CSV table of C-alpha atoms in Angstrom, one decimal:
chain,number,residue,atom,x,y,z
A,1,UNK,CA,-27.1,-9.0,43.2
A,2,UNK,CA,-30.8,-9.0,42.6
A,3,UNK,CA,-32.3,-10.1,39.4
A,4,UNK,CA,-33.5,-6.6,38.6
A,5,UNK,CA,-30.0,-5.2,38.9
A,6,UNK,CA,-28.7,-7.9,36.6
A,7,UNK,CA,-31.3,-7.1,33.9
A,8,UNK,CA,-30.7,-3.3,34.3
A,9,UNK,CA,-27.0,-3.7,33.9
A,10,UNK,CA,-27.4,-6.0,31.0
A,11,UNK,CA,-29.8,-3.6,29.2
A,12,UNK,CA,-27.5,-0.6,29.9
A,13,UNK,CA,-24.5,-2.6,28.5
A,14,UNK,CA,-26.5,-3.6,25.4
A,15,UNK,CA,-27.6,-0.1,24.8
A,16,UNK,CA,-24.1,1.3,25.1
A,17,UNK,CA,-22.9,-1.3,22.6
A,18,UNK,CA,-25.6,-0.4,20.1
A,19,UNK,CA,-24.8,3.3,20.4
A,20,UNK,CA,-21.1,2.6,19.9
A,21,UNK,CA,-21.9,0.4,16.9
A,22,UNK,CA,-24.1,3.0,15.2
A,23,UNK,CA,-21.5,5.7,15.8
A,24,UNK,CA,-18.8,3.6,14.3
A,25,UNK,CA,-20.9,2.7,11.3
A,26,UNK,CA,-21.8,6.3,10.7
A,27,UNK,CA,-18.2,7.4,11.0
A,28,UNK,CA,-17.0,4.8,8.5
A,29,UNK,CA,-19.9,5.6,6.1
A,30,UNK,CA,-19.2,9.3,6.1
A,31,UNK,CA,-15.4,9.1,6.0
A,32,UNK,CA,-13.9,10.9,3.0
A,33,UNK,CA,-12.9,8.6,0.1
A,34,UNK,CA,-9.2,8.5,-0.9
A,35,UNK,CA,-8.3,11.2,-3.4
A,36,UNK,CA,-6.1,9.2,-5.8
A,37,UNK,CA,-6.0,11.9,-8.6
A,38,UNK,CA,-4.6,14.6,-6.3
A,39,UNK,CA,-2.1,12.5,-4.4
A,40,UNK,CA,1.5,12.1,-5.3
A,41,UNK,CA,2.2,8.7,-7.1
A,42,UNK,CA,4.4,6.2,-5.2
A,43,UNK,CA,5.6,4.3,-8.3
A,44,UNK,CA,6.2,5.0,-12.0
A,45,UNK,CA,6.4,1.9,-14.1
A,46,UNK,CA,5.4,0.3,-17.4
A,47,UNK,CA,2.6,-2.2,-17.8
A,48,UNK,CA,5.1,-4.9,-18.6
A,49,UNK,CA,7.1,-4.2,-15.5
A,50,UNK,CA,4.2,-4.6,-13.1
A,51,UNK,CA,2.9,-7.8,-14.9
A,52,UNK,CA,6.3,-9.4,-14.8
A,53,UNK,CA,6.7,-8.6,-11.1
A,54,UNK,CA,3.4,-10.2,-10.2
A,55,UNK,CA,4.0,-13.3,-12.4
A,56,UNK,CA,7.5,-13.8,-11.0
A,57,UNK,CA,6.5,-13.4,-7.2
A,58,UNK,CA,3.1,-12.3,-6.3
A,59,UNK,CA,3.9,-12.1,-2.5
A,60,UNK,CA,6.9,-9.8,-3.1
A,61,UNK,CA,4.9,-7.6,-5.4
A,62,UNK,CA,2.1,-7.3,-2.9
A,63,UNK,CA,4.6,-6.3,-0.2
A,64,UNK,CA,6.0,-3.7,-2.6
A,65,UNK,CA,2.7,-2.2,-3.8
A,66,UNK,CA,0.5,-2.6,-0.7
A,67,UNK,CA,1.0,-0.9,2.7
A,68,UNK,CA,0.8,-2.7,6.1
A,69,UNK,CA,-3.0,-2.3,6.2
A,70,UNK,CA,-3.4,-3.8,2.7
A,71,UNK,CA,-4.2,-0.3,1.2
A,72,UNK,CA,-2.7,0.1,-2.3
A,73,UNK,CA,0.0,2.6,-3.0
A,74,UNK,CA,-0.7,5.0,-5.9
A,75,UNK,CA,0.8,3.9,-9.2
A,76,UNK,CA,1.4,5.5,-12.6
A,77,UNK,CA,1.5,2.9,-15.3
A,78,UNK,CA,2.5,3.5,-18.9
A,79,UNK,CA,1.6,1.2,-21.7
A,80,UNK,CA,-0.1,0.7,-25.1
A,81,UNK,CA,-3.9,0.6,-25.4
A,82,UNK,CA,-4.8,-3.0,-26.4
A,83,UNK,CA,-8.5,-2.8,-25.6
A,84,UNK,CA,-11.2,-0.3,-24.7
A,85,UNK,CA,-14.4,-1.5,-23.0
A,86,UNK,CA,-17.2,-0.7,-20.6
A,87,UNK,CA,-17.9,-2.9,-17.5
A,88,UNK,CA,-21.3,-3.8,-16.0
A,89,UNK,CA,-21.4,-0.6,-14.0
A,90,UNK,CA,-20.9,1.7,-17.1
A,91,UNK,CA,-17.4,2.5,-16.2
A,92,UNK,CA,-14.7,2.8,-18.9
A,93,UNK,CA,-12.1,0.1,-18.8
A,94,UNK,CA,-8.8,0.4,-20.7
A,95,UNK,CA,-6.4,-2.5,-21.1
A,96,UNK,CA,-2.7,-1.6,-21.4
A,97,UNK,CA,-0.7,-4.6,-22.9
A,98,UNK,CA,2.1,-5.2,-25.3
A,99,UNK,CA,1.9,-8.0,-27.8
A,100,UNK,CA,4.6,-10.1,-26.2
A,101,UNK,CA,3.1,-10.0,-22.7
A,102,UNK,CA,0.8,-12.8,-21.5
A,103,UNK,CA,-1.2,-10.3,-19.4
A,104,UNK,CA,-1.9,-6.6,-19.1
A,105,UNK,CA,-3.0,-3.9,-16.8
A,106,UNK,CA,-6.8,-3.3,-16.8
A,107,UNK,CA,-7.6,0.2,-15.7
A,108,UNK,CA,-11.0,1.1,-14.5
A,109,UNK,CA,-12.0,4.7,-14.6
A,110,UNK,CA,-14.7,6.2,-12.3
A,111,UNK,CA,-18.2,6.5,-13.7
A,112,UNK,CA,-17.9,10.3,-13.8
A,113,UNK,CA,-14.7,10.1,-15.9
A,114,UNK,CA,-14.8,12.7,-18.6
A,115,UNK,CA,-12.5,12.1,-21.5
A,116,UNK,CA,-11.0,15.3,-22.9
A,117,UNK,CA,-9.4,13.6,-25.9
A,118,UNK,CA,-10.5,10.2,-27.3
A,119,UNK,CA,-8.5,7.1,-26.3
A,120,UNK,CA,-7.7,4.9,-29.4
A,121,UNK,CA,-6.2,1.5,-29.8
A,122,UNK,CA,-2.4,1.5,-30.1
A,123,UNK,CA,-2.1,4.8,-28.2
A,124,UNK,CA,0.6,5.1,-25.5
A,125,UNK,CA,-1.0,6.3,-22.2
A,126,UNK,CA,0.1,6.9,-18.6
A,127,UNK,CA,-2.7,6.1,-16.2
A,128,UNK,CA,-2.7,6.7,-12.4
A,129,UNK,CA,-4.7,4.4,-10.1
A,130,UNK,CA,-4.5,2.0,-7.2
A,131,UNK,CA,-4.0,-1.7,-7.5
A,132,UNK,CA,-6.9,-4.0,-6.8
A,133,UNK,CA,-5.2,-7.3,-7.7
A,134,UNK,CA,-2.1,-8.5,-9.5
A,135,UNK,CA,-1.5,-10.6,-12.6
A,136,UNK,CA,-1.5,-14.4,-12.1
A,137,UNK,CA,-2.0,-17.6,-14.1
A,138,UNK,CA,-5.4,-19.2,-13.4
A,139,UNK,CA,-5.0,-22.9,-13.8
A,140,UNK,CA,-8.7,-23.6,-13.8
A,141,UNK,CA,-9.4,-21.2,-16.7
A,142,UNK,CA,-6.0,-22.0,-18.3
A,143,UNK,CA,-5.3,-18.2,-18.9
A,144,UNK,CA,-3.5,-15.3,-17.4
A,145,UNK,CA,-5.4,-12.7,-15.4
A,146,UNK,CA,-4.6,-9.0,-15.7
A,147,UNK,CA,-3.4,-6.7,-13.1
A,148,UNK,CA,-6.4,-4.6,-12.1
A,149,UNK,CA,-6.2,-0.8,-11.4
A,150,UNK,CA,-9.1,1.1,-9.9
A,151,UNK,CA,-9.9,4.8,-9.4
A,152,UNK,CA,-7.9,5.6,-12.5
A,153,UNK,CA,-7.2,8.8,-14.1
A,154,UNK,CA,-5.5,9.7,-17.3
A,155,UNK,CA,-2.1,11.5,-16.8
A,156,UNK,CA,-1.2,12.0,-20.4
A,157,UNK,CA,-1.9,10.7,-23.8
A,158,UNK,CA,1.0,10.7,-26.2
């Protein structure tokens, strides 16, 4: 093969790879986000139940609550509001935790979350969301870390 053919073949190959890369990036960027609020829940449990499962065996809990690709199943978690806060992104964060539990479930609502009725401390709520991480004991900080739920929505507020 001549040198010109090698250069031409290399440039065509690089061009094709660049076009494929740009096409893949555009597809992933424009792919619709998961609609958690309008999808059927996979599990219904209390805040204490999910915390205990993760503290007992994190790997078994991850197998239960994550699918084969690592995508979270949709959970509805019921618990008592122990703390209401706002994160650095301006998103509302509600902590569901009982007094006798070492950790709780921290539920982060989307920034466009509109509260129809105010959430108060001590109120029992059911919140729907996807799990971002499980509860565990952090030896470096000498404290328990909460279960983190993301893309949350309020199911009921009794």
